[in-house]
Coordinates of C-alpha atoms and ligand atoms in Angstrom, one line a residue:
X23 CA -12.2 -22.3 20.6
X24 CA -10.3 -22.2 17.3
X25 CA -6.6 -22.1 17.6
X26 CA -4.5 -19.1 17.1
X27 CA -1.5 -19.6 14.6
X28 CA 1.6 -17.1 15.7
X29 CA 4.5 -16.3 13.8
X30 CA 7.7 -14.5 14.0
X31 CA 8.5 -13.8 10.4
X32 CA 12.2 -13.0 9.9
X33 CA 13.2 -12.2 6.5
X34 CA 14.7 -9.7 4.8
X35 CA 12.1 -8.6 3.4
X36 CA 9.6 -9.2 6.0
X37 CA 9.9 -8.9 10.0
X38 CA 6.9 -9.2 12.1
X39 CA 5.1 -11.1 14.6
X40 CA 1.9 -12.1 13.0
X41 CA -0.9 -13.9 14.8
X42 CA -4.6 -14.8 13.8
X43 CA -7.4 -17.2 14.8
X44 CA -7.7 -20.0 12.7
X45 CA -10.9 -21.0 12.8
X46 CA -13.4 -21.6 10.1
X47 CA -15.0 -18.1 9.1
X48 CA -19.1 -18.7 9.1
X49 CA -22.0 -16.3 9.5
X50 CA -18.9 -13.5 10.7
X51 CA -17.6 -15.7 13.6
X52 CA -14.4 -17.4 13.5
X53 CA -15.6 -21.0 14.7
X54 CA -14.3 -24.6 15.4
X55 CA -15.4 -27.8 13.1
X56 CA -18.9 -29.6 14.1
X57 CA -16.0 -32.7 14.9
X58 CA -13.7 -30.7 16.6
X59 CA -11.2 -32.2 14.3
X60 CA -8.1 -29.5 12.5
X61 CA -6.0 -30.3 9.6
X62 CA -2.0 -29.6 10.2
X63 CA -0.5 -26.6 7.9
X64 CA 2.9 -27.3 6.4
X65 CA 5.3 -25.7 5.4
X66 CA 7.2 -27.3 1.9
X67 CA 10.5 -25.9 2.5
X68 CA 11.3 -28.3 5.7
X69 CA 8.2 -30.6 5.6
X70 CA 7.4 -29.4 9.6
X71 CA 4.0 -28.6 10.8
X72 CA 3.3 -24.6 10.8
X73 CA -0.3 -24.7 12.7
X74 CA -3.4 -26.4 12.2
X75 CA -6.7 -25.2 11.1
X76 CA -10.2 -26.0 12.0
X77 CA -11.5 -28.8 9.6
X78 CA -15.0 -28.2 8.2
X79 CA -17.8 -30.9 8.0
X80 CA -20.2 -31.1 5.4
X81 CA -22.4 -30.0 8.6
X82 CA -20.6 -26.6 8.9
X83 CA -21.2 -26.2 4.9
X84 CA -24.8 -26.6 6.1
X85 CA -24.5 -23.8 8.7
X86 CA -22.6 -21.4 6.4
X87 CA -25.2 -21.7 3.9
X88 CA -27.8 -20.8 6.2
X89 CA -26.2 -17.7 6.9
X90 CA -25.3 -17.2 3.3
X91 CA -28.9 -17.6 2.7
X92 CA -29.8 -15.2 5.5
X93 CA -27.6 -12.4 4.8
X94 CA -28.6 -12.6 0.7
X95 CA -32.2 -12.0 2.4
X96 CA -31.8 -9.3 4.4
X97 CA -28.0 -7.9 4.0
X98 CA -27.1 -8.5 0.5
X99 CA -28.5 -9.4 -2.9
X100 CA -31.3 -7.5 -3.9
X101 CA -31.3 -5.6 -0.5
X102 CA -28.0 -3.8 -0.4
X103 CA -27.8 -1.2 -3.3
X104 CA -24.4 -2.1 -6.2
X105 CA -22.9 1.5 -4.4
X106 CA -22.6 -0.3 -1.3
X107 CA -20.9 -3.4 -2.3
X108 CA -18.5 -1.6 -3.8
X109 CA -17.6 0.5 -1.2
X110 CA -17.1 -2.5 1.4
X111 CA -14.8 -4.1 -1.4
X112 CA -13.0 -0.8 -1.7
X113 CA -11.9 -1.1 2.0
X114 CA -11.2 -4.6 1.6
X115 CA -9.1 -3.6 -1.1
X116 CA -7.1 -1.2 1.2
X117 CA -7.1 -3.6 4.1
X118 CA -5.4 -5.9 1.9
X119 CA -2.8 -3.3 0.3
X120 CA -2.1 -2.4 3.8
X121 CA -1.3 -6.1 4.7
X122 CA 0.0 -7.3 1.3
X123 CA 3.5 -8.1 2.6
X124 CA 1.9 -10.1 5.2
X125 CA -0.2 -11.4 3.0
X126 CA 2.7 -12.8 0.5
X127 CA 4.9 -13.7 3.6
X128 CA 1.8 -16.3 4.6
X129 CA 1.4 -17.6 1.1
X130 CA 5.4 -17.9 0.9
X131 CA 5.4 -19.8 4.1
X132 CA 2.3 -22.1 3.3
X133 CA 2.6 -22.9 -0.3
X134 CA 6.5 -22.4 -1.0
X135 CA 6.1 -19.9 -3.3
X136 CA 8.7 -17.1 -3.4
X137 CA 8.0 -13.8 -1.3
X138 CA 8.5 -11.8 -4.0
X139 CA 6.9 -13.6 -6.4
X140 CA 3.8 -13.6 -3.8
X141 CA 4.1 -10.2 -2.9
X142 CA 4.5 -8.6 -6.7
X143 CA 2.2 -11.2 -9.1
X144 CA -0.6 -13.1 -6.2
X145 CA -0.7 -10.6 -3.6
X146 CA -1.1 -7.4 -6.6
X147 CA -3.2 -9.4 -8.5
X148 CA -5.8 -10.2 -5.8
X149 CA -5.5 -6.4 -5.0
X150 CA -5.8 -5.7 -8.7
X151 CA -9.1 -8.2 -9.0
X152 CA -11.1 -6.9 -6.3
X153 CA -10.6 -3.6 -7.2
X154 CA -11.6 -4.1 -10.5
X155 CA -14.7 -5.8 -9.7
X156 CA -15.7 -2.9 -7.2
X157 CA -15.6 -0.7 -9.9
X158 CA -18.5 -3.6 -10.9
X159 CA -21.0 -4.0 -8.4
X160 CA -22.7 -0.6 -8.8
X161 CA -22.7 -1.0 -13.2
X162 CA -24.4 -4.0 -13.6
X163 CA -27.0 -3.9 -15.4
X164 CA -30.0 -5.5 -17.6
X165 CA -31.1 -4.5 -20.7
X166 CA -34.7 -3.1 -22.1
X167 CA -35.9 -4.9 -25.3
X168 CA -38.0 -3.7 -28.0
X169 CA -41.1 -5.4 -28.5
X170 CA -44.3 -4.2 -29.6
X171 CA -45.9 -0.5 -28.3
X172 CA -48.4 -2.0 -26.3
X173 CA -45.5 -4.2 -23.3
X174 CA -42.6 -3.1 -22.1
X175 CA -40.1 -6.1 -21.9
X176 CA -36.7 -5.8 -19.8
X177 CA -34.1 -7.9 -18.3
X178 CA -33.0 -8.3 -14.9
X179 CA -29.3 -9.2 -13.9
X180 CA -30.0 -10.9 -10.5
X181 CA -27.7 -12.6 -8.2
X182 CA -28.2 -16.2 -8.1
X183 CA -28.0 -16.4 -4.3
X184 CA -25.7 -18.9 -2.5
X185 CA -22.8 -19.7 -4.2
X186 CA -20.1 -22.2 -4.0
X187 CA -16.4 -21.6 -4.8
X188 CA -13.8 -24.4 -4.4
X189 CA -9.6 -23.2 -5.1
X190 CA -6.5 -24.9 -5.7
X191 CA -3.1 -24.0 -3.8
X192 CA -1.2 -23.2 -6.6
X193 CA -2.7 -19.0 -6.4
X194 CA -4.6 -19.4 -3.2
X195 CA -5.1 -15.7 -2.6
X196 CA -5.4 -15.2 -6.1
X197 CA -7.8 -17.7 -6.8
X198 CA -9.9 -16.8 -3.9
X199 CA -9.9 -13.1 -5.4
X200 CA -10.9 -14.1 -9.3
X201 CA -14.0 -16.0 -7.4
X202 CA -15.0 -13.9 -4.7
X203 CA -14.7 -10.6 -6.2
X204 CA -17.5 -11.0 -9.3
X205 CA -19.6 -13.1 -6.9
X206 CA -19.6 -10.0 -4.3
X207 CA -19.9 -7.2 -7.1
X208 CA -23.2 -9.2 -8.4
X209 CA -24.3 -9.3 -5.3
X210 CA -24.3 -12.8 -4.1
X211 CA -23.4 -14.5 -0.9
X212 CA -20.1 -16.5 -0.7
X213 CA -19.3 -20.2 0.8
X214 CA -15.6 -21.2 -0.2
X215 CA -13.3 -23.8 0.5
X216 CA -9.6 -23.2 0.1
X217 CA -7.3 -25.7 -0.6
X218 CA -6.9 -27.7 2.7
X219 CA -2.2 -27.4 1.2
X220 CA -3.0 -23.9 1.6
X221 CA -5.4 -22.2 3.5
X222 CA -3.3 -19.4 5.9
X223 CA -4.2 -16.6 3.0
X224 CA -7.6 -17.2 2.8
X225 CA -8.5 -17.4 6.7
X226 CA -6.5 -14.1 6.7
X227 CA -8.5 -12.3 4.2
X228 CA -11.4 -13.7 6.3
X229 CA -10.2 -11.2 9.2
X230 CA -10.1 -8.8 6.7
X231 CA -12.9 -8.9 5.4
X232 CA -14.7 -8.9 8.4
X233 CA -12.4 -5.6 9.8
X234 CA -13.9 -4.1 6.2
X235 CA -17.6 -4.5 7.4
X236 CA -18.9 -6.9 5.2
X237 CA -22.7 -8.1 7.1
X238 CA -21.8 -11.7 8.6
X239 CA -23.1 -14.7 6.2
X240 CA -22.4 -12.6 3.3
X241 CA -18.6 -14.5 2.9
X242 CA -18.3 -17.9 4.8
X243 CA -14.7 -20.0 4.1
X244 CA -14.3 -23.7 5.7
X245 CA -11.1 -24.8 5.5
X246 CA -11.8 -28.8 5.0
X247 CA -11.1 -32.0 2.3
X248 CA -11.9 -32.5 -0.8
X249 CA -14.5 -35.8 -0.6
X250 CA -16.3 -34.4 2.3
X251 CA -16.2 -30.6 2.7
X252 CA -15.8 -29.9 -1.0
X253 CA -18.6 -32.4 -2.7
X254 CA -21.3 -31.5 0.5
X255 CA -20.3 -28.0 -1.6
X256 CA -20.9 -29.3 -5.2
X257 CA -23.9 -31.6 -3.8
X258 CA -25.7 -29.0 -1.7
X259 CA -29.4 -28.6 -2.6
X260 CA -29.7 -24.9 -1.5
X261 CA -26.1 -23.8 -3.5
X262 CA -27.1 -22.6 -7.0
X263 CA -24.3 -22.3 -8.5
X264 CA -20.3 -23.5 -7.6
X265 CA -17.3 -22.4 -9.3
X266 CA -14.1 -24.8 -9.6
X267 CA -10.5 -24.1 -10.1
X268 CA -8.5 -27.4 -9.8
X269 CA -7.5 -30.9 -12.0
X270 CA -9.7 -31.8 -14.8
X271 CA -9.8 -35.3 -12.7
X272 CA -11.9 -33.5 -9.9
X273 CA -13.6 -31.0 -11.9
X274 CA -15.5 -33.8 -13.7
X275 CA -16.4 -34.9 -10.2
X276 CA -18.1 -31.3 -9.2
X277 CA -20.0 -31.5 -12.6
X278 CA -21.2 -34.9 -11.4
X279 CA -22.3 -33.7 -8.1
X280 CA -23.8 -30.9 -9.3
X281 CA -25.7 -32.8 -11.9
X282 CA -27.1 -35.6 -9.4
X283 CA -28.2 -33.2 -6.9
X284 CA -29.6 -29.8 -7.9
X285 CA -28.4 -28.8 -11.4
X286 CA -26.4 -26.0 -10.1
X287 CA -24.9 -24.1 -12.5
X288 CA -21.1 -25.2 -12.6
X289 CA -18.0 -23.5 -14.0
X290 CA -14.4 -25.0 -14.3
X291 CA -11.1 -23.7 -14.5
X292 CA -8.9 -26.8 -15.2
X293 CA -5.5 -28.5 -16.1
X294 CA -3.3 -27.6 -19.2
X295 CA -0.6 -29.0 -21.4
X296 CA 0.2 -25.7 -22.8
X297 CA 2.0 -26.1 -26.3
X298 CA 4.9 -22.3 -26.6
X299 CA 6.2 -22.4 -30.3
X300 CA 9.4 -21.2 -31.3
X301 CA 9.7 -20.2 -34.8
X302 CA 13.0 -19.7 -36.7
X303 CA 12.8 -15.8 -36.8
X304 CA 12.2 -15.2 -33.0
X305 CA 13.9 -13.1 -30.8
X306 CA 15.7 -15.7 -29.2
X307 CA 17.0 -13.7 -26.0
X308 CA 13.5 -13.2 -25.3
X309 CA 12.2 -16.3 -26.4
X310 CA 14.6 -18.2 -23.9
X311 CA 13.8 -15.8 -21.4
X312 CA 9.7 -16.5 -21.8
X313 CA 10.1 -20.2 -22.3
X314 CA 12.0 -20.3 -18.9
X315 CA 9.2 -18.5 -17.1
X316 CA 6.6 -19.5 -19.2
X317 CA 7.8 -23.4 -17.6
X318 CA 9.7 -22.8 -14.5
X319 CA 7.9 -19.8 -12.8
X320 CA 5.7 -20.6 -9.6
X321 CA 7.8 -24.1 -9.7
X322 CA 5.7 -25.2 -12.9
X323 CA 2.5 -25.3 -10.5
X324 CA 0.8 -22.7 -13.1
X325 CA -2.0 -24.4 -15.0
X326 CA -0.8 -22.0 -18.0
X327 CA 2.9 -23.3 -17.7
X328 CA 4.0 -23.8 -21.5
X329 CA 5.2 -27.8 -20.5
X330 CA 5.8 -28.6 -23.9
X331 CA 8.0 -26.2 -25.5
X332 CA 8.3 -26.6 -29.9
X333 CA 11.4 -25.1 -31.5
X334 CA 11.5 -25.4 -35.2
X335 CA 15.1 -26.7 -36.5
X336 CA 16.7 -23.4 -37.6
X337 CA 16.9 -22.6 -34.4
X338 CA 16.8 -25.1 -32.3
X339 CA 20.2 -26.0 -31.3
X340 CA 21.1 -22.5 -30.4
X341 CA 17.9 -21.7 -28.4
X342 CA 19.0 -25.7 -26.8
X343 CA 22.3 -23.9 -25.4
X344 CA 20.4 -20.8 -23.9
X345 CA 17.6 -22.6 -22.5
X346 CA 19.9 -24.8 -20.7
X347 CA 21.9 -22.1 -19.7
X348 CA 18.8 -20.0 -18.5
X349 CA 17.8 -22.9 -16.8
X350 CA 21.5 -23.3 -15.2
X351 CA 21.2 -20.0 -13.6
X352 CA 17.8 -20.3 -11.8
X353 CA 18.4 -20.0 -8.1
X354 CA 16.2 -22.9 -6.0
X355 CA 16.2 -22.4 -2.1
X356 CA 14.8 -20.7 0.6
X357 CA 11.0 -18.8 -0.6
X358 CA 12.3 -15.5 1.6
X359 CA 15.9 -15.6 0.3
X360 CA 16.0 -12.0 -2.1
X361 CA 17.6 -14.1 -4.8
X362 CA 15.5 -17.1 -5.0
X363 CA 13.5 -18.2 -8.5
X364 CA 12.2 -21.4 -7.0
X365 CA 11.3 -22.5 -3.5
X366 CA 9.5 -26.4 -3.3
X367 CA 7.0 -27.9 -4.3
X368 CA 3.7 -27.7 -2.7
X369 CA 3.7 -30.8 -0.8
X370 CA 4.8 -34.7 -0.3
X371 CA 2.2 -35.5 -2.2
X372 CA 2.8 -33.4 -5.6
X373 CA 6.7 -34.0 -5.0
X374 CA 6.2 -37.5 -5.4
X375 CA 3.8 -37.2 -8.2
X376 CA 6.5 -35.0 -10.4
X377 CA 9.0 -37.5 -9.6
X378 CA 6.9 -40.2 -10.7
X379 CA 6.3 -38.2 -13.9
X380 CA 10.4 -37.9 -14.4
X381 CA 10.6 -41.6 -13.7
X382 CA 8.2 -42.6 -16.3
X383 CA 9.9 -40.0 -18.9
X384 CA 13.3 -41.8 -18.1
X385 CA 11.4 -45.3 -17.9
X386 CA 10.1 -44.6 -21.7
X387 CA 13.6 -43.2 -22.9
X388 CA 13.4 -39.8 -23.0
X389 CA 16.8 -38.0 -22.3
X390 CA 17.2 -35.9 -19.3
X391 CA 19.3 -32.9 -20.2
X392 CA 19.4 -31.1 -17.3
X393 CA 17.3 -32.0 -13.5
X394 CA 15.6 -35.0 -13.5
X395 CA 16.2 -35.4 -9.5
X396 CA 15.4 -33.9 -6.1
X397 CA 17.4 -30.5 -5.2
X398 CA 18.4 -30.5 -1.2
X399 CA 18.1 -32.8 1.0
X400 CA 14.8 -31.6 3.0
X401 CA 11.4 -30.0 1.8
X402 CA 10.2 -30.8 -1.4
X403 CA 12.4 -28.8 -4.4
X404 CA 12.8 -30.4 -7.7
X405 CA 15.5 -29.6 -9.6
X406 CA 14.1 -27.5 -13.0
X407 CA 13.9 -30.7 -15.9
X408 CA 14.6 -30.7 -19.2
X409 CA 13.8 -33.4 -21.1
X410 CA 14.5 -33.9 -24.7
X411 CA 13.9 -37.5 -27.2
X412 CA 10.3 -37.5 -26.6
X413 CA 7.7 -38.7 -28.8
X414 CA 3.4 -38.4 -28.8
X415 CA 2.9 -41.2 -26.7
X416 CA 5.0 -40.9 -23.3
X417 CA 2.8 -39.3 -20.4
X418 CA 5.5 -36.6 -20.2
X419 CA 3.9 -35.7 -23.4
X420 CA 0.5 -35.7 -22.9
X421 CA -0.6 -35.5 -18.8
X422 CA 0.0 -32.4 -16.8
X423 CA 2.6 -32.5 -14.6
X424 CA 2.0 -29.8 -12.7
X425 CA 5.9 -29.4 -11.7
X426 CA 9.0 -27.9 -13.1
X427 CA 9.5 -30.4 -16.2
X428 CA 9.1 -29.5 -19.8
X429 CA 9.8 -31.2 -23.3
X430 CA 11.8 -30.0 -25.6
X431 CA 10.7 -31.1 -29.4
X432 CA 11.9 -29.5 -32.7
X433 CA 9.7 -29.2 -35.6
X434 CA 9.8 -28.4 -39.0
X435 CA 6.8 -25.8 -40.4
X436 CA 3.6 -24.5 -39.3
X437 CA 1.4 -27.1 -40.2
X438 CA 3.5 -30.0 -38.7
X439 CA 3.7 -27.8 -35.2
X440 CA 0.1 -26.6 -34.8
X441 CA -1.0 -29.9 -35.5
X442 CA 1.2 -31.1 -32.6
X443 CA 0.3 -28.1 -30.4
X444 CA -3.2 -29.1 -30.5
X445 CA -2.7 -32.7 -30.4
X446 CA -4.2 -32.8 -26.1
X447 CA -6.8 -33.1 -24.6
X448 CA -6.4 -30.0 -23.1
X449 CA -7.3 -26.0 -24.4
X450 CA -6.0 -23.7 -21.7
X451 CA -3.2 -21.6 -23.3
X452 CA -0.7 -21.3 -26.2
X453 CA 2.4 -19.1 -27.1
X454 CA 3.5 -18.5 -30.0
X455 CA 7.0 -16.5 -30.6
X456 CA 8.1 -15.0 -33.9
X457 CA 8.4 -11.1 -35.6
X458 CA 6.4 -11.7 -38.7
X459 CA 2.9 -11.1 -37.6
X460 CA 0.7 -13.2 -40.2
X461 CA 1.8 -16.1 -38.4
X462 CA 2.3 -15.0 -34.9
X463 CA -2.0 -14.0 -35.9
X464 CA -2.6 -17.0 -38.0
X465 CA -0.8 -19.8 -35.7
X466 CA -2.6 -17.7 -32.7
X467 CA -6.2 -18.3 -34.5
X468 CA -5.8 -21.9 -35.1
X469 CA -4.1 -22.9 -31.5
X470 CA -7.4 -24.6 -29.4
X471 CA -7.0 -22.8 -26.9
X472 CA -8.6 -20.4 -24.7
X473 CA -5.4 -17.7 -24.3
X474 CA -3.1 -17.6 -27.1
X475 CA 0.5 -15.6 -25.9
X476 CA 2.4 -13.8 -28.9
X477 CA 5.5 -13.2 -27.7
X478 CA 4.8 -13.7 -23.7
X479 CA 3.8 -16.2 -21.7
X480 CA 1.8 -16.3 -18.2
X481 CA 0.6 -12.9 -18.6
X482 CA -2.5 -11.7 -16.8
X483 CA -5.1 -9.0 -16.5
X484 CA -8.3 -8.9 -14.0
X485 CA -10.1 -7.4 -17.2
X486 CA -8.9 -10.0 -19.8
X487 CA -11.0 -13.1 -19.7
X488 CA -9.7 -16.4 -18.7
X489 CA -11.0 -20.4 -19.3
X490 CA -10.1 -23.5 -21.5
X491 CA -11.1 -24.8 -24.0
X492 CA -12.0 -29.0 -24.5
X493 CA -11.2 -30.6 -21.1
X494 CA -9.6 -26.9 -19.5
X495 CA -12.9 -26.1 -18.3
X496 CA -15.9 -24.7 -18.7
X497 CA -16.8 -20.9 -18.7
X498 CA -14.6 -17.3 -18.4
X499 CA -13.2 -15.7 -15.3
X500 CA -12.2 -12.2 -15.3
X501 CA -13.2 -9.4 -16.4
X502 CA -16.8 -8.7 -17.9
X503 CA -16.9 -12.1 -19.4
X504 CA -16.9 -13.2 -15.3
X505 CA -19.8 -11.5 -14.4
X506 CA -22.0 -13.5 -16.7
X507 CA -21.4 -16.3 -14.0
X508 CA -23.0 -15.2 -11.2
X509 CA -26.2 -13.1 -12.3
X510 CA -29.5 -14.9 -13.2
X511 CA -31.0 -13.6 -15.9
X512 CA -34.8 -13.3 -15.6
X513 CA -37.1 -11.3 -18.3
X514 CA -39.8 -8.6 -17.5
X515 CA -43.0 -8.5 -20.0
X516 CA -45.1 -5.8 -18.7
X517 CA -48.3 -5.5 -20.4
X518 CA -49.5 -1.7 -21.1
X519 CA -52.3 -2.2 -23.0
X520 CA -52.6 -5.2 -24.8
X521 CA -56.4 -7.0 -23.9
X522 CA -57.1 -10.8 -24.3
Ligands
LIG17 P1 -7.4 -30.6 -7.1 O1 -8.4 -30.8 -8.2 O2 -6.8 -31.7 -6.5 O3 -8.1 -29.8 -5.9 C1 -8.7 -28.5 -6.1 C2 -9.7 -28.3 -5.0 O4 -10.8 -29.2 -5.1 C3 -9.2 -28.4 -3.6 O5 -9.7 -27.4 -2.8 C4 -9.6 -29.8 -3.2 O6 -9.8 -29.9 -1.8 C5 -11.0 -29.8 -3.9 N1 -11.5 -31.2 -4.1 C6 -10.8 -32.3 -4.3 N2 -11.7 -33.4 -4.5 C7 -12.9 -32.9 -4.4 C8 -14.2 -33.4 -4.6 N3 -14.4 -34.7 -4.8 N4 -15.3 -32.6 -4.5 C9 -15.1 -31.3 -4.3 N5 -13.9 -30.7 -4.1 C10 -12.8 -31.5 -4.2 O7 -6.4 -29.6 -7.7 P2 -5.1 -29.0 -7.0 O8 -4.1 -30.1 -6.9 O9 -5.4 -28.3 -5.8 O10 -4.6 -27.9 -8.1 C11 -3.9 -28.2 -9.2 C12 -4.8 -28.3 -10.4 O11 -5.5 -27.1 -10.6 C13 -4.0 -28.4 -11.7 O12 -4.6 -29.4 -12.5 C14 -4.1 -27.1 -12.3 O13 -3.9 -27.1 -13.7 C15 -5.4 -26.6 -11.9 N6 -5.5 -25.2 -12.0 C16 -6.3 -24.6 -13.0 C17 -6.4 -23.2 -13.0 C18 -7.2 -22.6 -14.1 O14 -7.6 -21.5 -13.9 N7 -7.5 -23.3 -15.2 C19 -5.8 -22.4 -12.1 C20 -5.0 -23.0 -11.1 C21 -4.9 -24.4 -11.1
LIG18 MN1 1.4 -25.7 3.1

């Protein structure tokens, strides 16, 4: 029997006793791992063990893809009319606006994550998503092509079938919402694994979505590692396709694995360096206002965050004050606390990989203006860094960091910055901040990167599509662009007439 994770949440925001089974979520049954083992939940603000979870196997990824092949034969796919789906992801969709404060209280418990943050921008995003792609699964649609008179020739927008879907913990409800929700609309079946740093939300939404009626098989989620329960994902022979959200490091591992065993179709959603440029004529309230979310927001464990920050020289030593000030002011404690910009890190792990990153910044003589150490003496916060006397070749500059740790570097005109801007390997985002819009447009256009900002940063819509460019990944989630993923397109020449 799965354990059952009870907790009395306290805040002021939040009181309740909440209480769910944590086991792994195949075929509509909450169920333990083939080996019996679990994997320990904890929580970042005090390091302590929360509950543990029940670890999948590469054997249970076998036995949720049976049932995802079983319900896509008989209770989903093809066999379940687009009005159908839709409905059962409208009721999710209440279920989870009914529970959304419990929702964000588990994400700001698991991942560290402020409550408010979870509640207003994860939790009403997921909402947001699924919603949206409920409005979906009854509109899509093929096309019919004009050929000659005598054949009628059409396209079908099939589901693929089984597909695999493998999140991060920096969004875990969120992430699990941009994957499942276009999956479901098109009509496919649904084995994910959540990050095994953060997988409260998603074993959650499990009970929800079984409470909403979905037919079992249709949504299995193993909680489990990366090396075994995540590549028997990316190397399964009967998954089609697998979606990816994660490093650029691993994502070139799913694209192996799916390459050496099936050719499943793969789609990545990867790291970023993400250049936000400053120019002399901005709005500098706002700018410093954007920069500091656009860097500091979700603890810098956005793979948008705008990590390298440009201000050209006219203005940099008064937008220098502010942002330091800005920064100053930004409240790190307790997730629950009303008051609270920045809770911890995710884990041990990514703690000591930031701090490793501020070492080597300070190691290759870059000046620490403000942070640069630990904040507390339990948990894993980071103080917000700023770091300033960079140049092209120090890691700060170049390798995600995935924390909340930005360079500062002044530059002179367009040219000189966009040239630096694109100068990574990465293509995921790019702000730009200025009134005159011929070169907020222009330095927009010529940024490599899959969302260009003007004037805001980390801003999202489920209809807006999202990917990288270069090593950010491969393919578009959200809106329409999304739905392209999971349908297989097949083509339909009916002869009326013509004789051989
Ligand atoms: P990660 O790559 O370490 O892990 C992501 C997921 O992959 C986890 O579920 C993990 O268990 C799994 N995994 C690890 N090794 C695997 C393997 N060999 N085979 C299959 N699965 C494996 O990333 P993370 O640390 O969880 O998340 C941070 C990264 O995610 C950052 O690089 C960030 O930029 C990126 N990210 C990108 C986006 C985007 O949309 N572009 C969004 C959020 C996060
Ligand atoms: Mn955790």
């Amino acid at each position: 029997m799965p354990s059952t994770f009870t907790h009395e949440f306290n805040a002021p925001a939040f009181k309740a006793k909440v209480s769910f089974n944590t086991g792994l979520f195949i075929n509509g049954q909450f169920v333990d791992g083939s080996d019996n083992t679990t994997i320990d939940v904890i929580n970042p603000t005090n390091g302590k063990v929360i509950t543990s979870v029940s670890e999948g196997t590469p054997k249970d990824v076998d036995l949720a893809v049976d049932a995802a092949h079983a319900a896509f034969d008989t209770t989903w796919g093809l066999h379940t009319p687009g009005a159908q789906r839709s409905r059962l992801m409208s009721k999710l969709v209440a279920l989870m606006e009914k529970n959304a404060d419990e929702l964000a209280a588990l994400e700001a418990l698991d991942n560290g994550k402020t409550f408010n943050w979870a509640r207003n921008i994860d939790v009403a995003g997921s909402i947001d998503c699924i919603r949206y792609y409920a409005g979906w699964a009854d509109k899509i649609t093929g096309q019919v092509q004009e050929t000659t008179e005598d054949k009628l020739t059409y396209s079908r927008h099939e589901p693929i079938g089984v597909v695999g879907q493998i999140i991060p913990w920096n969004f875990p409800l969120l992430m699990m919402a941009w994957k499942i929700g276009p999956a479901l609309a098109c009509g496919n079946t649904v084995v994910l694994k959540p990050s095994e740093f953060t997988p409260l939300t998603a074993i959650r939404m499990c009970h929800l979505i079984k409470e909403a009626g979905f037919p079992p098989g249709v949504v299995n989620v193993l909680t489990g590692y990366g090396n075994t329960t995540g590549n028997a994902i990316s190397s399964h022979m009967r998954i089609e396709k697998v979606a990816f959200t994660g490093s650029t490091l691993v994502g070139r591992k799913i694209m192996e694995a799916a390459a050496r065993s099936n050719l499943k179709n793969v789609t990545l959603e990867l790291g970023g360096k993400s250049p936000n440029i400053i120019f002399d004529d901005a709005d500098i309230e706002q700018a410093v206002n954007w920069a500091v979310f656009g860097i500091f927001w979700n603890h810098g464990q956005t793979c948008t965050a705008g990590s390298r920050i440009f201000v050209q020289e006219g203005i940099y030593d008064e937008f220098f004050k502010r942002f330091m000030e800005k920064t100053q002011s930004l409240k790190i404690g307790d997730p629950f606390a009303p008051d609270t910009f920045q809770g911890p890190q995710v884990s041990e792990i990514q703690f000591n990989r930031i701090m490793s990153y501020i070492e080597s910044g300070k190691a290759a003589g870059a000046k620490v203006e403000i942070g640069g150490e630990r904040h507390g003496s339990e948990g894993y916060f980071i103080k917000p860094t700023i770091f300033t006397n960079v140049d092209p070749s120090m890691k700060i500059v170049q390798e995600e960091i995935f924390g909340p740790v930005c360079v500062l570097i002044k530059f002179k005109d367009e040219e000189d910055v966009i040239k630096q801007a694109n100068d990574t390997l990465y293509g995921l985002a790019a702000a730009v901040f200025t009134q005159d819009l011929n070169r907020a447009l222009n330095t927009a256009h010529r940024l490599k990167a899959g969302t260009a900002w003007i004037n805001c940063v980390n801003s999202f819509n489920s209809n807006v599509p999202f990917g990288g460019f270069k090593q950010s990944g491969i393919g578009r989630e959200c809106g329409d662009y999304a739905l392209t993923n999971y349908t297989a397109v097949k083509a339909v020449h009916v002869n009326l007439g013509h004789k051989m």
